[in-house]
CSV table of C-alpha atoms in Angstrom, one decimal:
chain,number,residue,atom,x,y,z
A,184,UNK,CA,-30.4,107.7,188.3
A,185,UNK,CA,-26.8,108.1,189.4
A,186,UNK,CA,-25.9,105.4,186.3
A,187,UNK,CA,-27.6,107.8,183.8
A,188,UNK,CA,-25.9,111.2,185.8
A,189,UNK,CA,-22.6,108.9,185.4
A,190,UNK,CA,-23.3,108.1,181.3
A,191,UNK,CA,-24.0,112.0,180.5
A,192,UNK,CA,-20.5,113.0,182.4
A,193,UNK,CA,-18.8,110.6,180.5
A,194,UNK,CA,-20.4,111.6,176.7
A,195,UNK,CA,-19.1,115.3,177.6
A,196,UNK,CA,-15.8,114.7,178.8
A,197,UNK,CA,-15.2,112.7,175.5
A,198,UNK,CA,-17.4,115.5,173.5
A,199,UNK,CA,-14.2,118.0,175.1
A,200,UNK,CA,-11.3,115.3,174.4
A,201,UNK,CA,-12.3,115.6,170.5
A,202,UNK,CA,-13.3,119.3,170.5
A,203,UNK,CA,-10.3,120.3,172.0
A,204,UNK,CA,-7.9,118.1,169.7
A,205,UNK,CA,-6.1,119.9,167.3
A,206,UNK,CA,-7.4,119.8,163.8
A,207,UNK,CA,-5.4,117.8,161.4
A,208,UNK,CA,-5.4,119.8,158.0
A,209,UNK,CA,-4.7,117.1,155.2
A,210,UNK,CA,-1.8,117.6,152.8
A,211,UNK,CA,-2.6,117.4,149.4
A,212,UNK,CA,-0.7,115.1,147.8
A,213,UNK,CA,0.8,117.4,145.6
A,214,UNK,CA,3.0,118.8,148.3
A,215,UNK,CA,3.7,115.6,149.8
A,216,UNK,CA,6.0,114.7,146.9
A,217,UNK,CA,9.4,116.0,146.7
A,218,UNK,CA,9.8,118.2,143.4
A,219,UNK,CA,11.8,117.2,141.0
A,220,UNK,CA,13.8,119.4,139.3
A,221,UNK,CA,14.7,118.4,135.2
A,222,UNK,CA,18.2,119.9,134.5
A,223,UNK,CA,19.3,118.6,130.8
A,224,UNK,CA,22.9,117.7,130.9
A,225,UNK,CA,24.9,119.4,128.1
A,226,UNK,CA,27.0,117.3,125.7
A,227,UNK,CA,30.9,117.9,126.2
A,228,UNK,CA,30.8,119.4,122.4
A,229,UNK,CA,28.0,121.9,124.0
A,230,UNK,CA,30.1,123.2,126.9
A,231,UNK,CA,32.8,123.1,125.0
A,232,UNK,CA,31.1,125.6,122.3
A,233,UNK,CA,29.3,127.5,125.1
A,234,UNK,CA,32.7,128.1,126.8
A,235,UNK,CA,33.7,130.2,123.6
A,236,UNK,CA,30.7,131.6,122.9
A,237,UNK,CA,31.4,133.2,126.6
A,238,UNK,CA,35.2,134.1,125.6
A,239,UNK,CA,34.1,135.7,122.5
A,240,UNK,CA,31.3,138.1,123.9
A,241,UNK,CA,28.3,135.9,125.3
A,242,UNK,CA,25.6,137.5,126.9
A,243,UNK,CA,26.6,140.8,125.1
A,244,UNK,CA,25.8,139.4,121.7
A,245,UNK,CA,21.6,139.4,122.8
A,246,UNK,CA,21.5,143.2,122.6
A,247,UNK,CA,24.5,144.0,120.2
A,248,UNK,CA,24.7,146.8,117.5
A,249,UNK,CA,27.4,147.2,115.4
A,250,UNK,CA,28.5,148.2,111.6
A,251,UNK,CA,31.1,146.8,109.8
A,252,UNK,CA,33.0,146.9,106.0
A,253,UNK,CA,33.1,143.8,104.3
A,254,UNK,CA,34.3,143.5,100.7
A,255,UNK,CA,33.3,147.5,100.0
A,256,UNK,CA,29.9,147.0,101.4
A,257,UNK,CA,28.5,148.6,104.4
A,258,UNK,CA,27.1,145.5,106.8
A,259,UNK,CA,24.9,146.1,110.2
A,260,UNK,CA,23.3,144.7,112.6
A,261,UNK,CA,21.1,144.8,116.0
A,262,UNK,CA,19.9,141.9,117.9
A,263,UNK,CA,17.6,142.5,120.7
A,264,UNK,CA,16.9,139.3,122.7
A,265,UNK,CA,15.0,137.4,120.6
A,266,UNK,CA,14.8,139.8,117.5
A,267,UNK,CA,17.3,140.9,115.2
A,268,UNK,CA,18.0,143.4,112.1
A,269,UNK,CA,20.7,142.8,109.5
A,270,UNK,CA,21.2,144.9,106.5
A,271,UNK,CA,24.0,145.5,103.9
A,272,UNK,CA,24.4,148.8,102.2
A,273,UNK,CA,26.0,148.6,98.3
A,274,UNK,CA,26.0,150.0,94.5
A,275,UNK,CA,24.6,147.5,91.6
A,276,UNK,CA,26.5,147.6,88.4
A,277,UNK,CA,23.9,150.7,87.5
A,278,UNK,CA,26.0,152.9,90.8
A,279,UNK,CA,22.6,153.1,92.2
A,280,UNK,CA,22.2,152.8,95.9
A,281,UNK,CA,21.0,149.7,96.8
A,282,UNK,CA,19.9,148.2,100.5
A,283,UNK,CA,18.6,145.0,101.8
A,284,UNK,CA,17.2,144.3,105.0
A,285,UNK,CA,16.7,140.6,106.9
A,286,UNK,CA,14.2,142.0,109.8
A,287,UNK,CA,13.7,139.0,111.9
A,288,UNK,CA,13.7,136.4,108.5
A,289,UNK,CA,11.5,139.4,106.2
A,290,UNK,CA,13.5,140.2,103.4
A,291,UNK,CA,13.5,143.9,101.6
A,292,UNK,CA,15.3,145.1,99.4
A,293,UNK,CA,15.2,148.7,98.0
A,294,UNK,CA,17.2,150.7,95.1
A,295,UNK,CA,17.5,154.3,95.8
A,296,UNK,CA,14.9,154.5,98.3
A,297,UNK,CA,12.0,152.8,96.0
A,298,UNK,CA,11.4,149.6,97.3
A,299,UNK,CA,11.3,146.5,94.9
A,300,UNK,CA,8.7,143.5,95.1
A,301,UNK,CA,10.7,140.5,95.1
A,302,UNK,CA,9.4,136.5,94.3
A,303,UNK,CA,9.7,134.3,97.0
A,304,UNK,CA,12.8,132.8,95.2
A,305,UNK,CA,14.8,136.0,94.7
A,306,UNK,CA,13.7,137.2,98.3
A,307,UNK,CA,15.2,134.0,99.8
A,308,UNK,CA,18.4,133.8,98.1
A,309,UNK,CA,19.2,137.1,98.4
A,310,UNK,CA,18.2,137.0,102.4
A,311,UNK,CA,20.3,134.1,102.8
A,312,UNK,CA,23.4,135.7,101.4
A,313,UNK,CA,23.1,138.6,103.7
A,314,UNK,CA,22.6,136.0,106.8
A,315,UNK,CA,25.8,134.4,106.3
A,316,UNK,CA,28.2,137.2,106.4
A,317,UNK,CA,26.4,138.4,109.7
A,318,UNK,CA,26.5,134.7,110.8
A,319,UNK,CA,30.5,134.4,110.2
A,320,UNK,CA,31.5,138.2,111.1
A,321,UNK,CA,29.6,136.6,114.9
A,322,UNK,CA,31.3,133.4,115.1
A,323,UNK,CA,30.6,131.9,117.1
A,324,UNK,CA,27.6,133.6,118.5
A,325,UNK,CA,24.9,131.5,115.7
A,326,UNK,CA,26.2,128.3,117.4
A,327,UNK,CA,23.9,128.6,120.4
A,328,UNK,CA,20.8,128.0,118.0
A,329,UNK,CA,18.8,124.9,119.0
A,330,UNK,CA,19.1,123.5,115.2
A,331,UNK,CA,22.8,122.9,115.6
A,332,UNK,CA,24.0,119.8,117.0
A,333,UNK,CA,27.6,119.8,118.6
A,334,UNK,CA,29.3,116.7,119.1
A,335,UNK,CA,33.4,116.9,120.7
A,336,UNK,CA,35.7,115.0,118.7
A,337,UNK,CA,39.1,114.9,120.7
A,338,UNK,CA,41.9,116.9,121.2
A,339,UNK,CA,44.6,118.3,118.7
A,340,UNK,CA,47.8,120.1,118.8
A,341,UNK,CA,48.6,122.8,116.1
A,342,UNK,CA,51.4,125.2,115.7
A,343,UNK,CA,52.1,124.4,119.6
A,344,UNK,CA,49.0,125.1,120.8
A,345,UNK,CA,46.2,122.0,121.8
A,346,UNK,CA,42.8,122.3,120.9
A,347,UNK,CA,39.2,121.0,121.6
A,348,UNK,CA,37.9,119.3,118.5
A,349,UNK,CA,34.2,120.0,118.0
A,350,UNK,CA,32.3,118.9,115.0
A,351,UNK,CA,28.5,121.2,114.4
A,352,UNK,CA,26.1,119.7,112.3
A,353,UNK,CA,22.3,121.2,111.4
A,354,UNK,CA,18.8,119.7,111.9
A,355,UNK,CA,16.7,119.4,109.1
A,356,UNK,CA,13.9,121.8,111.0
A,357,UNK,CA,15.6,125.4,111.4
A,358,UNK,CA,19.4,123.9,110.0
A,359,UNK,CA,18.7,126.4,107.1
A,360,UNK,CA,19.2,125.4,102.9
A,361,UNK,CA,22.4,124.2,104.0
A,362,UNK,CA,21.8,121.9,106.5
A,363,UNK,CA,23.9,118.9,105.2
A,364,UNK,CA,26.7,121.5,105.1
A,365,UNK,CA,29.0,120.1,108.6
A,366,UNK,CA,31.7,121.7,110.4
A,367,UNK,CA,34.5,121.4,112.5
A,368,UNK,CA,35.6,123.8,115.0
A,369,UNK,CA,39.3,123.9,117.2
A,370,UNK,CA,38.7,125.7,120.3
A,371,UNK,CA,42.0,127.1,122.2
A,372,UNK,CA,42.1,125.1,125.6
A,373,UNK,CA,43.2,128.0,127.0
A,374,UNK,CA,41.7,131.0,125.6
A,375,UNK,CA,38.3,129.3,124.2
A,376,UNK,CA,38.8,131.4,121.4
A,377,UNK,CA,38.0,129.5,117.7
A,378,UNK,CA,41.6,129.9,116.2
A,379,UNK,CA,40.1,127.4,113.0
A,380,UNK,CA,37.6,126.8,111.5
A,381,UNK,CA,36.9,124.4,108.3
A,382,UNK,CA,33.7,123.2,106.5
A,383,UNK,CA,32.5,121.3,103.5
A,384,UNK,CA,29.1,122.0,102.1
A,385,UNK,CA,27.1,120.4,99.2
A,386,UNK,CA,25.9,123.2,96.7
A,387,UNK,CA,27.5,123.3,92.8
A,388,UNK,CA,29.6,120.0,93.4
A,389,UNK,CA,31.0,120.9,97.0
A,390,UNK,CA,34.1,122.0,98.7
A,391,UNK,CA,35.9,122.3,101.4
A,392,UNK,CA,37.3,125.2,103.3
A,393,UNK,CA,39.5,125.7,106.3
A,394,UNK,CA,39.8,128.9,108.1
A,395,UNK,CA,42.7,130.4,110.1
A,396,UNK,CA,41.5,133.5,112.5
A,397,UNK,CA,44.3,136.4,112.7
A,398,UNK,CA,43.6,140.2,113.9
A,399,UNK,CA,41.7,139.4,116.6
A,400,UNK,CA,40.5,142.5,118.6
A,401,UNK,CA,38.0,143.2,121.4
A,402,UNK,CA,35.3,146.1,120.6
A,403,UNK,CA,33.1,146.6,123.4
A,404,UNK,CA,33.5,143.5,124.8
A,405,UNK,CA,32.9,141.1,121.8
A,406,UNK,CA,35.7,139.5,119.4
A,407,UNK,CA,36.0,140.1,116.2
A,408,UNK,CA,38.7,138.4,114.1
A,409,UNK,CA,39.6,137.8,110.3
A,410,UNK,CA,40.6,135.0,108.3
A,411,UNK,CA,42.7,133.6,105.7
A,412,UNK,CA,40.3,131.0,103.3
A,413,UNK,CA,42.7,128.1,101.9
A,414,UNK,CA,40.8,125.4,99.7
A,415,UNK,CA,41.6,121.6,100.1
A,416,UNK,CA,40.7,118.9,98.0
A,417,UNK,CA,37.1,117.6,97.8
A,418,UNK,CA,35.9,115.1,100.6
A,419,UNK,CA,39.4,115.8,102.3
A,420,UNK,CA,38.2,114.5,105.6
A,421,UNK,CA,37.7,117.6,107.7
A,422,UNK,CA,40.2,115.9,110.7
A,423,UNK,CA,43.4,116.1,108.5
A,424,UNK,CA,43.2,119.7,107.9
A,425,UNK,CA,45.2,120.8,110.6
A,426,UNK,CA,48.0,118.3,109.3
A,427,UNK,CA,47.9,119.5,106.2
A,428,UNK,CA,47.7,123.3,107.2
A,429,UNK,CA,50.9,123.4,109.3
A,430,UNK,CA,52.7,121.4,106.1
A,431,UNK,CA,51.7,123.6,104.0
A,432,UNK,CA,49.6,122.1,101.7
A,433,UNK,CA,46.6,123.6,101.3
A,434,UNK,CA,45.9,126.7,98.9
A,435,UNK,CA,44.7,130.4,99.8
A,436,UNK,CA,41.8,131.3,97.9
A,437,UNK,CA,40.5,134.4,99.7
A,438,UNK,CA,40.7,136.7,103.1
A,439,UNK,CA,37.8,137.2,104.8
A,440,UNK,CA,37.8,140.7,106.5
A,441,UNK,CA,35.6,142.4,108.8
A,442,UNK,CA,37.1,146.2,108.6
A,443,UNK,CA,36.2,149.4,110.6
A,444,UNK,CA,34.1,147.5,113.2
A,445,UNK,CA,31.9,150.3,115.4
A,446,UNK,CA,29.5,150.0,117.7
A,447,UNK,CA,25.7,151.2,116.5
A,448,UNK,CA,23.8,153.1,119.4
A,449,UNK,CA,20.3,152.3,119.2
């Protein structure tokens, strides 16, 4: 009897140990493992591109409005995060009133208020030609755009001042009709401002083209700046530009003016 009294004492005191333990919740394994955060290292060419975009306007560029004059024609646009509006006021040969409209890559065009129906063709070519002055009145805004590849070339001295040396290429995908086109851009090392610029592209037996930026100003916060076109020989190697710039050998063909830059309210 007092073995069996002896054997129920002993069950409860270990039925208290175990009730009176603290319950052990298990961790999913999930939160066992240490997160891992993915940050994608940017290329020296991309900071390097980045850092101007900044100098000239960065974030103020996603919701910018503004109007400008280029060649006698009334240009515009509005970019709202992700979206955008470009258009281009002007008078065909006829003096009728003519304006076209890219509204986030939808093309219209209308001639005194009566809208026309354009082929996919005519649309496309006549889109794209309003897309570039936009694209180079921003410089260097467009060079954020996940189709352009930025690759840093080296440093360079011209007219006293050194430069970063980045050269932009295009991806097939998103790169545009002229995505074998290639660039070369010279960053200040101390402003980050583009001071040059020079390309050669493909279309009617290519070119090449080399920019100097002049009447730079600051309107609300984002730079705009002209520039004098001068025209080298065909496959000059983009890297002697520079060198033959500052010894004069290269010819002006053109200026490329933004004028009467305002600011659109929208």
């Amino acid at each position: 009897m007092k073995s069996i009294i002896q054997l129920v004492v002993f069950s409860l005191a270990i039925a208290t140990f175990f009730s009176c333990k603290p319950e052990q919740k298990e961790t999913p394994k999930e939160e066992n493992k240490t997160e891992e955060i993915k940050t994608e290292k940017l290329s020296e060419g991309e900071v390097i591109i980045n850092s101007a975009i900044q100098a000239h306007g960065g974030e103020l560029y996603d919701k910018a409005s503004y109007t400008f004059v280029f060649r006698n024609r009334q240009y515009s646009f509005t970019n709202k995060g992700n979206s955008y509006r470009y258009s281009v006021i002007k008078q065909n040969d006829k003096k009728e009133e003519v304006i076209d409209v890219l509204d986030n890559g939808n093309f219209s065009r209308t001639i005194n208020g009566k809208k026309l129906d354009l082929n996919e063709e005519d649309a496309s070519r006549y889109g794209e030609s309003l897309n570039s002055v936009i694209y180079f009145a921003t410089l260097p805004y467009k060079l954020k755009d996940k189709a352009v590849n930025k690759t840093y070339v080296g440093e360079v001295t011209i007219k006293n001042e050194n430069y970063n040396v980045v050269e932009v290429t295009f991806k097939q995908e998103g790169g545009g009709k002229d995505f074998e086109d290639q660039y070369y851009y010279w960053v200040n090392k101390k402003s980050n401002t583009v001071d040059y610029l020079a390309y050669n592209y493909k279309v009617n037996g290519g070119g090449v083209r080399f920019r100097s930026s002049y009447n730079r100003r600051n309107v609300g916060g984002i730079i705009f700046q002209d520039y004098i076109n001068y025209k080298a020989e065909v496959r000059t190697p983009l890297s002697e530009l520079p060198s033959l710039y500052e010894n004069d050998k290269l010819k002006e063909v053109s200026r490329i003016d933004t004028e009467n830059v305002e600011i659109l309210k929208y």
